Amino acid sequence: MSKLIIDGGRKMEGEIDVQGSKNAVLPILAAAILSDGKNIIYNCPRLRDVEMTIEVLKNLGCRVKWEDNCLEVDSSDISVYTIPDELMRQMRSSIIFLGAIISKFGKAEVSMPGGCEIGNRPIDLHLKALRQLGVEITESHGFIYCKADKTEPANIHLDFPSVGATENTMLAACMIEGITIIENAAREPEIVDLQNFLNRMGAKIRGAGSDTISIEGVHKLYGVEYTIIPDRIVAATYLACAAASDGTVILKNTDSTHMGAMINTLKDMGCRLYTEKTKVILQPAKILKSVDTIKTMPYPGFPTDIQSPFMALATQCRGTSVFVENIFENRFQHIEELVRMGADIKTDGRVAVVIGKSKLTGAKVMAKELRGGAALVVAALAAEGTTEIENVKYIDRGYQSIEKTLASCGIDIKRKE
């Protein structure tokens, strides 16, 4: 099992090309099965989640070639409408194939998905929306059986702006004759990226990025070439790393317009940031200051995915910062590990109070999920001495060769198998 060994106390200095977005590429790869030919996806990050998604594609009958960050998916011979239980259990986002398989075959058979244990993530919103489209769904012994003999467009109001439910509805409805409306849709940039990809394939979707999406069904979709947007969570994580190490970093191949809440929080902490459309520069704060309250919210609010890395940074801020986790009830698993390193953090339910500035020291810690693992990396850069982070497999789900990226910016970090 891999672990990261980080010697703290070095400033992060350098330039980083931000990888493609994990949360954008996974639904786009699911959408690739809707064409009858080849799709070529550029800026595809080499991640564990992408590797598992490729296994799902191969199981369905797709031919996949991956060279550098270019992924070719040929769905000409796709013939399978089921996903084995062992693949579904590997990651939560595998459920996004449900809408695409239904759209392709008029039926689907999958097990309940797995993924990081960060709390209850029910798929009832997905299934409710699909049922409104006329999909007959039966749940039995951990499996979901779908039959779509008589699908029809619908006006769908999501009870919560779920990213996955929005994406699954878009995939399921894009080839249903008539106009489907999604109200209270998720507004994340990754939703816009999926719309843009589907439209390039020949779909007719409008409104992504707002809370109302209109989908006019088409009869056929075609293979295309497409470039994935930059990963805003990865970008913000590296900004937190630079701030925690009192360093300067230049992010290239990023999109600052997707990062408003995160950039504003860093500015509130005292960091100096300069933004262009595809570039973000962070220079260290003279004094890192606490922020009163950070509440995780659906986009364009503060993302739940960056809560834990920013909490690690908050341990280095003077004063008290309060974090309120409104999305997942079990996303404080990193706190125990941060406390092991010397952080002063108290929790009450979904509220965490961080009292800074803490003197962090290196320790043996364990990543328990993806973003919590990234938080330990941020803390390790600020810590005195050596930190060993075990369970790097979780970090690898969302960060492409994180040790190489940080080493290129002067951080003393290595991976040990």
Tab-separated table of C-alpha atoms in Angstrom:
chain	number	residue	atom	x	y	z
A	1	MET	CA	0.000	0.000	0.000
A	2	SER	CA	1.386	3.415	-0.993
A	3	LYS	CA	2.103	6.255	1.385
A	4	LEU	CA	3.350	9.818	1.002
A	5	ILE	CA	6.308	11.020	3.034
A	6	ILE	CA	6.488	14.806	3.362
A	7	ASP	CA	9.126	16.881	5.141
A	8	GLY	CA	7.463	20.132	6.124
A	9	GLY	CA	8.885	23.612	6.361
A	10	ARG	CA	9.603	24.247	2.689
A	11	LYS	CA	7.920	27.003	0.735
A	12	MET	CA	5.941	25.976	-2.302
A	13	GLU	CA	7.288	27.965	-5.246
A	14	GLY	CA	6.533	27.319	-8.905
A	15	GLU	CA	4.045	26.901	-11.729
A	16	ILE	CA	1.419	24.181	-12.067
A	17	ASP	CA	-0.643	23.112	-15.066
A	18	VAL	CA	-3.967	22.221	-13.506
A	19	GLN	CA	-5.296	18.801	-14.512
A	20	GLY	CA	-8.658	18.169	-16.139
A	21	SER	CA	-11.684	18.001	-13.888
A	22	LYS	CA	-12.513	14.642	-12.313
A	23	ASN	CA	-16.106	15.664	-11.681
A	24	ALA	CA	-16.515	16.717	-15.311
A	25	VAL	CA	-14.812	13.824	-17.085
A	26	LEU	CA	-16.719	11.002	-15.365
A	27	PRO	CA	-20.232	11.955	-16.595
A	28	ILE	CA	-18.774	12.859	-20.003
A	29	LEU	CA	-17.296	9.360	-20.284
A	30	ALA	CA	-20.713	7.954	-19.426
A	31	ALA	CA	-22.228	10.164	-22.127
A	32	ALA	CA	-19.712	8.807	-24.648
A	33	ILE	CA	-21.684	5.536	-24.898
A	34	LEU	CA	-24.606	7.438	-26.468
A	35	SER	CA	-22.829	7.888	-29.805
A	36	ASP	CA	-22.290	5.129	-32.347
A	37	GLY	CA	-18.685	5.994	-33.020
A	38	LYS	CA	-15.495	7.337	-31.493
A	39	ASN	CA	-15.201	10.127	-28.950
A	40	ILE	CA	-11.780	11.627	-28.275
A	41	ILE	CA	-11.476	13.297	-24.878
A	42	TYR	CA	-8.558	15.671	-24.258
A	43	ASN	CA	-7.238	16.924	-20.898
A	44	CYS	CA	-8.383	13.679	-19.294
A	45	PRO	CA	-6.690	13.355	-15.882
A	46	ARG	CA	-4.945	10.085	-14.998
A	47	LEU	CA	-6.870	9.216	-11.874
A	48	ARG	CA	-7.969	6.069	-10.111
A	49	ASP	CA	-11.620	7.038	-10.634
A	50	VAL	CA	-11.030	7.457	-14.368
A	51	GLU	CA	-9.343	4.048	-14.513
A	52	MET	CA	-12.375	2.468	-12.825
A	53	THR	CA	-14.722	4.294	-15.202
A	54	ILE	CA	-12.750	2.869	-18.132
A	55	GLU	CA	-13.326	-0.624	-16.701
A	56	VAL	CA	-17.063	0.100	-16.724
A	57	LEU	CA	-16.842	1.252	-20.351
A	58	LYS	CA	-14.957	-1.888	-21.343
A	59	ASN	CA	-17.506	-4.054	-19.545
A	60	LEU	CA	-20.254	-2.406	-21.606
A	61	GLY	CA	-18.399	-3.284	-24.808
A	62	CYS	CA	-16.489	-0.086	-25.575
A	63	ARG	CA	-12.965	-0.063	-26.950
A	64	VAL	CA	-10.763	2.385	-25.060
A	65	LYS	CA	-7.309	3.780	-25.833
A	66	TRP	CA	-5.484	6.064	-23.416
A	67	GLU	CA	-2.322	7.925	-24.385
A	68	ASP	CA	-0.976	10.703	-22.147
A	69	ASN	CA	-4.050	12.782	-21.308
A	70	CYS	CA	-5.987	11.834	-24.447
A	71	LEU	CA	-8.682	9.177	-24.133
A	72	GLU	CA	-10.420	7.569	-27.099
A	73	VAL	CA	-13.722	5.788	-26.496
A	74	ASP	CA	-15.235	3.750	-29.325
A	75	SER	CA	-18.785	2.659	-28.477
A	76	SER	CA	-19.564	1.130	-31.908
A	77	ASP	CA	-19.845	-2.381	-30.479
A	78	ILE	CA	-21.488	-1.596	-27.153
A	79	SER	CA	-23.849	-4.427	-26.308
A	80	VAL	CA	-24.181	-4.768	-22.535
A	81	TYR	CA	-26.701	-2.915	-20.353
A	82	THR	CA	-25.488	-4.202	-16.982
A	83	ILE	CA	-22.626	-3.169	-14.695
A	84	PRO	CA	-21.166	-5.824	-12.376
A	85	ASP	CA	-21.491	-5.319	-8.645
A	86	GLU	CA	-17.713	-5.264	-8.124
A	87	LEU	CA	-17.363	-2.250	-10.442
A	88	MET	CA	-20.340	-0.346	-9.013
A	89	ARG	CA	-18.979	-0.731	-5.495
A	90	GLN	CA	-15.653	0.877	-6.406
A	91	MET	CA	-16.941	4.423	-6.749
A	92	ARG	CA	-20.015	6.495	-6.113
A	93	SER	CA	-19.991	8.207	-9.503
A	94	SER	CA	-20.644	4.902	-11.286
A	95	ILE	CA	-24.359	5.641	-10.824
A	96	ILE	CA	-24.041	8.265	-13.579
A	97	PHE	CA	-24.046	5.426	-16.111
A	98	LEU	CA	-27.654	4.654	-15.227
A	99	GLY	CA	-29.191	7.484	-17.289
A	100	ALA	CA	-26.858	6.859	-20.223
A	101	ILE	CA	-27.525	3.097	-20.354
A	102	ILE	CA	-31.282	3.657	-20.154
A	103	SER	CA	-31.053	6.163	-22.999
A	104	LYS	CA	-28.954	3.746	-25.082
A	105	PHE	CA	-30.780	0.453	-24.475
A	106	GLY	CA	-34.144	1.324	-22.958
A	107	LYS	CA	-33.187	-0.778	-19.940
A	108	ALA	CA	-30.457	-1.036	-17.318
A	109	GLU	CA	-29.358	-3.276	-14.480
A	110	VAL	CA	-26.891	-2.031	-11.864
A	111	SER	CA	-26.154	-2.499	-8.178
A	112	MET	CA	-26.141	0.270	-5.609
A	113	PRO	CA	-22.943	2.339	-5.958
A	114	GLY	CA	-20.051	2.574	-3.505
A	115	GLY	CA	-17.394	5.278	-3.032
A	116	CYS	CA	-15.789	7.268	-0.217
A	117	GLU	CA	-17.604	6.890	3.100
A	118	ILE	CA	-18.337	10.584	3.627
A	119	GLY	CA	-21.960	10.185	4.617
A	120	ASN	CA	-25.375	9.349	3.300
A	121	ARG	CA	-25.614	10.031	-0.431
A	122	PRO	CA	-28.986	8.634	-1.439
A	123	ILE	CA	-29.828	8.196	-5.101
A	124	ASP	CA	-33.551	8.636	-4.537
A	125	LEU	CA	-33.482	11.944	-6.441
A	126	HIS	CA	-31.974	10.145	-9.451
A	127	LEU	CA	-34.623	7.422	-9.389
A	128	LYS	CA	-37.496	9.857	-8.811
A	129	ALA	CA	-36.471	11.900	-11.870
A	130	LEU	CA	-36.090	8.786	-14.028
A	131	ARG	CA	-39.525	7.549	-12.969
A	132	GLN	CA	-40.995	10.889	-14.048
A	133	LEU	CA	-39.545	10.208	-17.492
A	134	GLY	CA	-41.520	6.971	-17.606
A	135	VAL	CA	-38.782	4.581	-16.520
A	136	GLU	CA	-40.064	1.589	-14.568
A	137	ILE	CA	-37.666	0.933	-11.687
A	138	THR	CA	-37.515	-2.019	-9.338
A	139	GLU	CA	-35.118	-2.206	-6.407
A	140	SER	CA	-34.309	-5.629	-5.021
A	141	HIS	CA	-31.477	-7.080	-2.918
A	142	GLY	CA	-29.165	-4.126	-3.569
A	143	PHE	CA	-29.793	-4.046	-7.320
A	144	ILE	CA	-31.658	-1.537	-9.487
A	145	TYR	CA	-33.618	-2.862	-12.488
A	146	CYS	CA	-34.833	-0.286	-15.031
A	147	LYS	CA	-37.136	-0.686	-18.028
A	148	ALA	CA	-37.941	2.240	-20.317
A	149	ASP	CA	-40.510	0.954	-22.816
A	150	LYS	CA	-42.651	4.110	-22.721
A	151	THR	CA	-40.458	7.106	-21.886
A	152	GLU	CA	-41.818	10.608	-22.280
A	153	PRO	CA	-40.627	14.148	-21.588
A	154	ALA	CA	-41.482	15.683	-18.225
A	155	ASN	CA	-41.217	18.770	-16.071
A	156	ILE	CA	-38.957	17.631	-13.241
A	157	HIS	CA	-38.382	19.592	-10.050
A	158	LEU	CA	-35.447	18.307	-8.011
A	159	ASP	CA	-36.005	18.505	-4.258
A	160	PHE	CA	-32.305	19.383	-3.907
A	161	PRO	CA	-29.931	20.648	-6.626
A	162	SER	CA	-28.114	17.320	-6.835
A	163	VAL	CA	-25.269	17.229	-9.355
A	164	GLY	CA	-25.663	13.507	-10.023
A	165	ALA	CA	-29.439	13.649	-10.375
A	166	THR	CA	-29.147	16.587	-12.776
A	167	GLU	CA	-26.577	14.741	-14.901
A	168	ASN	CA	-28.507	11.461	-14.933
A	169	THR	CA	-31.671	13.274	-16.015
A	170	MET	CA	-29.818	15.065	-18.816
A	171	LEU	CA	-28.386	11.770	-20.071
A	172	ALA	CA	-31.683	9.915	-19.858
A	173	ALA	CA	-33.749	12.685	-21.484
A	174	CYS	CA	-31.465	13.832	-24.312
A	175	MET	CA	-32.930	11.243	-26.721
A	176	ILE	CA	-36.566	11.292	-25.552
A	177	GLU	CA	-38.807	12.982	-28.113
A	178	GLY	CA	-40.196	16.256	-26.766
A	179	ILE	CA	-38.914	18.798	-24.255
A	180	THR	CA	-37.897	17.903	-20.704
A	181	ILE	CA	-37.406	20.653	-18.128
A	182	ILE	CA	-35.258	20.260	-15.005
A	183	GLU	CA	-36.052	22.818	-12.298
A	184	ASN	CA	-33.829	23.439	-9.272
A	185	ALA	CA	-31.012	21.901	-11.297
A	186	ALA	CA	-27.436	21.864	-10.037
A	187	ARG	CA	-25.455	24.815	-11.412
A	188	GLU	CA	-21.879	23.518	-11.170
A	189	PRO	CA	-19.422	24.173	-14.033
A	190	GLU	CA	-19.261	20.415	-14.555
A	191	ILE	CA	-22.960	20.474	-15.515
A	192	VAL	CA	-22.164	23.094	-18.162
A	193	ASP	CA	-19.311	20.925	-19.429
A	194	LEU	CA	-21.644	17.943	-19.812
A	195	GLN	CA	-24.162	20.106	-21.688
A	196	ASN	CA	-21.438	21.389	-24.013
A	197	PHE	CA	-20.208	17.858	-24.721
A	198	LEU	CA	-23.693	16.506	-25.412
A	199	ASN	CA	-24.535	19.481	-27.638
A	200	ARG	CA	-21.380	18.940	-29.649
A	201	MET	CA	-22.574	15.344	-30.134
A	202	GLY	CA	-25.848	16.700	-31.516
A	203	ALA	CA	-28.043	17.120	-28.430
A	204	LYS	CA	-30.227	20.180	-27.874
A	205	ILE	CA	-29.789	21.290	-24.266
A	206	ARG	CA	-30.001	24.826	-22.906
A	207	GLY	CA	-29.753	26.444	-19.495
A	208	ALA	CA	-26.882	24.561	-17.800
A	209	GLY	CA	-25.297	26.862	-15.236
A	210	SER	CA	-28.726	28.147	-14.220
A	211	ASP	CA	-31.344	26.423	-12.093
A	212	THR	CA	-33.512	25.544	-15.112
A	213	ILE	CA	-32.331	23.232	-17.887
A	214	SER	CA	-34.299	22.532	-21.067
A	215	ILE	CA	-33.655	19.313	-23.007
A	216	GLU	CA	-35.134	18.799	-26.470
A	217	GLY	CA	-34.777	15.165	-27.440
A	218	VAL	CA	-32.956	14.131	-30.611
A	219	HIS	CA	-32.853	10.814	-32.462
A	220	LYS	CA	-29.104	10.333	-32.803
A	221	LEU	CA	-25.814	11.484	-31.284
A	222	TYR	CA	-22.403	11.435	-32.972
A	223	GLY	CA	-18.802	10.934	-31.892
A	224	VAL	CA	-16.792	14.121	-31.312
A	225	GLU	CA	-13.540	15.525	-29.978
A	226	TYR	CA	-13.774	17.457	-26.731
A	227	THR	CA	-11.512	19.055	-24.093
A	228	ILE	CA	-12.373	18.703	-20.391
A	229	ILE	CA	-12.472	21.833	-18.215
A	230	PRO	CA	-9.789	22.355	-15.531
A	231	ASP	CA	-10.371	20.920	-12.062
A	232	ARG	CA	-11.377	23.787	-9.767
A	233	ILE	CA	-11.054	21.675	-6.596
A	234	VAL	CA	-7.523	20.569	-7.459
A	235	ALA	CA	-6.639	24.178	-8.281
A	236	ALA	CA	-7.943	25.391	-4.921
A	237	THR	CA	-6.118	22.583	-3.107
A	238	TYR	CA	-2.793	23.710	-4.549
A	239	LEU	CA	-3.584	27.299	-3.597
A	240	ALA	CA	-4.180	26.079	-0.029
A	241	CYS	CA	-0.860	24.198	-0.159
A	242	ALA	CA	0.973	27.358	-1.209
A	243	ALA	CA	-0.739	29.469	1.454
A	244	ALA	CA	0.013	26.907	4.190
A	245	SER	CA	3.692	26.799	3.237
A	246	ASP	CA	3.998	30.598	2.964
A	247	GLY	CA	4.841	30.197	-0.704
A	248	THR	CA	3.940	31.565	-4.125
A	249	VAL	CA	2.307	29.540	-6.863
A	250	ILE	CA	1.114	30.229	-10.407
A	251	LEU	CA	-1.710	28.044	-11.662
A	252	LYS	CA	-2.001	27.725	-15.421
A	253	ASN	CA	-4.657	25.972	-17.486
A	254	THR	CA	-7.272	26.850	-14.888
A	255	ASP	CA	-10.516	28.823	-14.907
A	256	SER	CA	-10.754	31.444	-12.190
A	257	THR	CA	-14.420	32.119	-13.014
A	258	HIS	CA	-15.256	28.679	-11.549
A	259	MET	CA	-13.492	29.432	-8.254
A	260	GLY	CA	-15.227	32.528	-6.875
A	261	ALA	CA	-16.138	31.302	-3.375
A	262	MET	CA	-12.748	29.651	-2.846
A	263	ILE	CA	-10.729	32.619	-4.092
A	264	ASN	CA	-12.756	35.023	-1.951
A	265	THR	CA	-12.138	32.880	1.140
A	266	LEU	CA	-8.391	32.882	0.508
A	267	LYS	CA	-8.478	36.658	0.143
A	268	ASP	CA	-10.381	36.905	3.437
A	269	MET	CA	-7.559	34.891	5.010
A	270	GLY	CA	-5.107	37.552	3.819
A	271	CYS	CA	-3.652	35.836	0.753
A	272	ARG	CA	-2.873	38.010	-2.243
A	273	LEU	CA	-4.429	36.632	-5.408
A	274	TYR	CA	-4.271	37.826	-8.990
A	275	THR	CA	-6.590	36.241	-11.504
A	276	GLU	CA	-6.896	36.037	-15.244
A	277	LYS	CA	-9.304	33.822	-17.189
A	278	THR	CA	-6.882	30.887	-17.371
A	279	LYS	CA	-4.378	31.795	-14.653
A	280	VAL	CA	-4.354	32.323	-10.884
A	281	ILE	CA	-1.377	33.647	-8.928
A	282	LEU	CA	-1.207	33.346	-5.132
A	283	GLN	CA	1.326	35.215	-3.038
A	284	PRO	CA	1.579	34.527	0.691
A	285	ALA	CA	-0.308	36.485	3.301
A	286	LYS	CA	1.642	38.752	5.620
A	287	ILE	CA	-0.484	37.231	8.370
A	288	LEU	CA	-2.992	34.447	7.778
A	289	LYS	CA	-6.272	35.502	9.368
A	290	SER	CA	-9.190	33.348	10.458
A	291	VAL	CA	-12.556	33.541	8.727
A	292	ASP	CA	-15.706	33.815	10.805
A	293	THR	CA	-17.811	31.073	9.231
A	294	ILE	CA	-17.470	28.876	6.150
A	295	LYS	CA	-20.656	27.072	5.150
A	296	THR	CA	-20.581	24.441	2.421
A	297	MET	CA	-23.323	25.005	-0.140
A	298	PRO	CA	-24.245	23.967	-3.677
A	299	TYR	CA	-22.512	25.980	-6.406
A	300	PRO	CA	-21.868	28.907	-6.537
A	301	GLY	CA	-21.496	28.560	-2.770
A	302	PHE	CA	-18.442	27.186	-0.976
A	303	PRO	CA	-17.834	23.597	-2.215
A	304	THR	CA	-17.983	20.682	0.196
A	305	ASP	CA	-15.076	19.142	-1.734
A	306	ILE	CA	-12.652	21.859	-0.586
A	307	GLN	CA	-13.886	22.134	3.009
A	308	SER	CA	-11.260	19.781	4.463
A	309	PRO	CA	-8.171	21.238	2.686
A	310	PHE	CA	-9.254	24.732	3.742
A	311	MET	CA	-9.808	23.522	7.301
A	312	ALA	CA	-6.194	22.331	7.339
A	313	LEU	CA	-5.161	25.803	6.156
A	314	ALA	CA	-7.339	27.420	8.850
A	315	THR	CA	-5.185	25.758	11.531
A	316	GLN	CA	-2.455	28.191	10.420
A	317	CYS	CA	-4.683	31.270	10.661
A	318	ARG	CA	-4.713	33.549	13.686
A	319	GLY	CA	-8.053	33.435	15.458
A	320	THR	CA	-11.068	31.160	15.339
A	321	SER	CA	-12.685	29.819	12.159
A	322	VAL	CA	-16.006	27.992	12.081
A	323	PHE	CA	-16.853	25.393	9.418
A	324	VAL	CA	-20.433	24.259	8.850
A	325	GLU	CA	-20.816	21.159	6.640
A	326	ASN	CA	-24.251	21.308	5.020
A	327	ILE	CA	-23.825	18.642	2.318
A	328	PHE	CA	-22.412	15.452	3.884
A	329	GLU	CA	-22.798	14.515	7.541
A	330	ASN	CA	-19.598	12.469	7.737
A	331	ARG	CA	-17.089	14.786	6.117
A	332	PHE	CA	-15.079	15.534	9.255
A	333	GLN	CA	-13.057	12.298	9.243
A	334	HIS	CA	-9.856	14.247	8.631
A	335	ILE	CA	-10.179	16.156	11.911
A	336	GLU	CA	-8.931	13.287	14.072
A	337	GLU	CA	-5.800	13.097	11.926
A	338	LEU	CA	-5.245	16.871	12.006
A	339	VAL	CA	-5.552	16.813	15.803
A	340	ARG	CA	-2.921	14.062	15.828
A	341	MET	CA	-0.631	16.594	14.135
A	342	GLY	CA	-1.372	19.260	16.754
A	343	ALA	CA	-4.441	21.065	15.433
A	344	ASP	CA	-6.931	22.536	17.916
A	345	ILE	CA	-10.342	21.623	16.487
A	346	LYS	CA	-13.628	20.996	18.299
A	347	THR	CA	-16.700	19.510	16.654
A	348	ASP	CA	-20.405	19.476	17.392
A	349	GLY	CA	-22.381	17.568	14.798
A	350	ARG	CA	-21.800	19.257	11.457
A	351	VAL	CA	-19.962	22.237	12.989
A	352	ALA	CA	-16.191	22.367	13.472
A	353	VAL	CA	-14.416	25.158	15.358
A	354	VAL	CA	-10.763	25.654	14.421
A	355	ILE	CA	-8.616	27.627	16.865
A	356	GLY	CA	-5.397	28.910	15.363
A	357	LYS	CA	-2.599	29.359	14.964
A	358	SER	CA	-1.571	25.778	15.780
A	359	LYS	CA	1.969	24.489	15.753
A	360	LEU	CA	1.686	21.357	13.640
A	361	THR	CA	4.239	18.575	13.863
A	362	GLY	CA	4.806	15.657	11.550
A	363	ALA	CA	3.051	12.418	12.396
A	364	LYS	CA	1.853	9.133	10.929
A	365	VAL	CA	-1.662	9.796	9.674
A	366	MET	CA	-4.173	8.059	7.434
A	367	ALA	CA	-6.318	9.329	4.570
A	368	LYS	CA	-9.861	8.064	5.074
A	369	GLU	CA	-11.385	9.613	1.952
A	370	LEU	CA	-10.311	11.696	-1.044
A	371	ARG	CA	-10.529	15.307	0.119
A	372	GLY	CA	-9.609	14.481	3.705
A	373	GLY	CA	-6.409	12.987	2.317
A	374	ALA	CA	-5.711	16.244	0.482
A	375	ALA	CA	-6.213	18.110	3.780
A	376	LEU	CA	-3.444	16.042	5.358
A	377	VAL	CA	-1.114	17.056	2.527
A	378	VAL	CA	-1.884	20.728	3.187
A	379	ALA	CA	-1.220	20.250	6.898
A	380	ALA	CA	2.015	18.349	6.244
A	381	LEU	CA	3.452	21.287	4.305
A	382	ALA	CA	2.897	23.558	7.320
A	383	ALA	CA	4.104	21.022	9.869
A	384	GLU	CA	7.519	20.759	11.480
A	385	GLY	CA	9.197	17.447	10.730
A	386	THR	CA	8.121	14.461	8.671
A	387	THR	CA	4.545	13.399	7.985
A	388	GLU	CA	3.633	9.972	6.630
A	389	ILE	CA	0.220	9.751	4.963
A	390	GLU	CA	-1.114	6.246	4.461
A	391	ASN	CA	-3.997	5.126	2.218
A	392	VAL	CA	-2.812	7.302	-0.675
A	393	LYS	CA	-5.228	5.355	-2.895
A	394	TYR	CA	-7.924	7.800	-1.808
A	395	ILE	CA	-5.871	10.838	-2.833
A	396	ASP	CA	-5.129	9.149	-6.171
A	397	ARG	CA	-8.865	9.134	-6.890
A	398	GLY	CA	-8.804	12.880	-7.501
A	399	TYR	CA	-5.214	14.135	-7.787
A	400	GLN	CA	-2.939	13.148	-10.656
A	401	SER	CA	0.552	12.322	-9.298
A	402	ILE	CA	0.239	14.817	-6.457
A	403	GLU	CA	3.784	14.046	-5.289
A	404	LYS	CA	5.275	14.962	-8.692
A	405	THR	CA	3.315	18.199	-8.840
A	406	LEU	CA	4.396	19.330	-5.378
A	407	ALA	CA	7.991	18.183	-5.872
A	408	SER	CA	8.163	20.341	-9.005
A	409	CYS	CA	7.404	23.311	-6.738
A	410	GLY	CA	10.171	22.580	-4.247
A	411	ILE	CA	8.297	20.460	-1.719
A	412	ASP	CA	10.204	17.550	-0.150
A	413	ILE	CA	7.738	14.775	-0.901
A	414	LYS	CA	8.052	11.214	-2.120
A	415	ARG	CA	5.848	8.187	-2.563
A	416	LYS	CA	6.786	4.916	-0.931
A	417	GLU	CA	5.160	1.658	-1.937
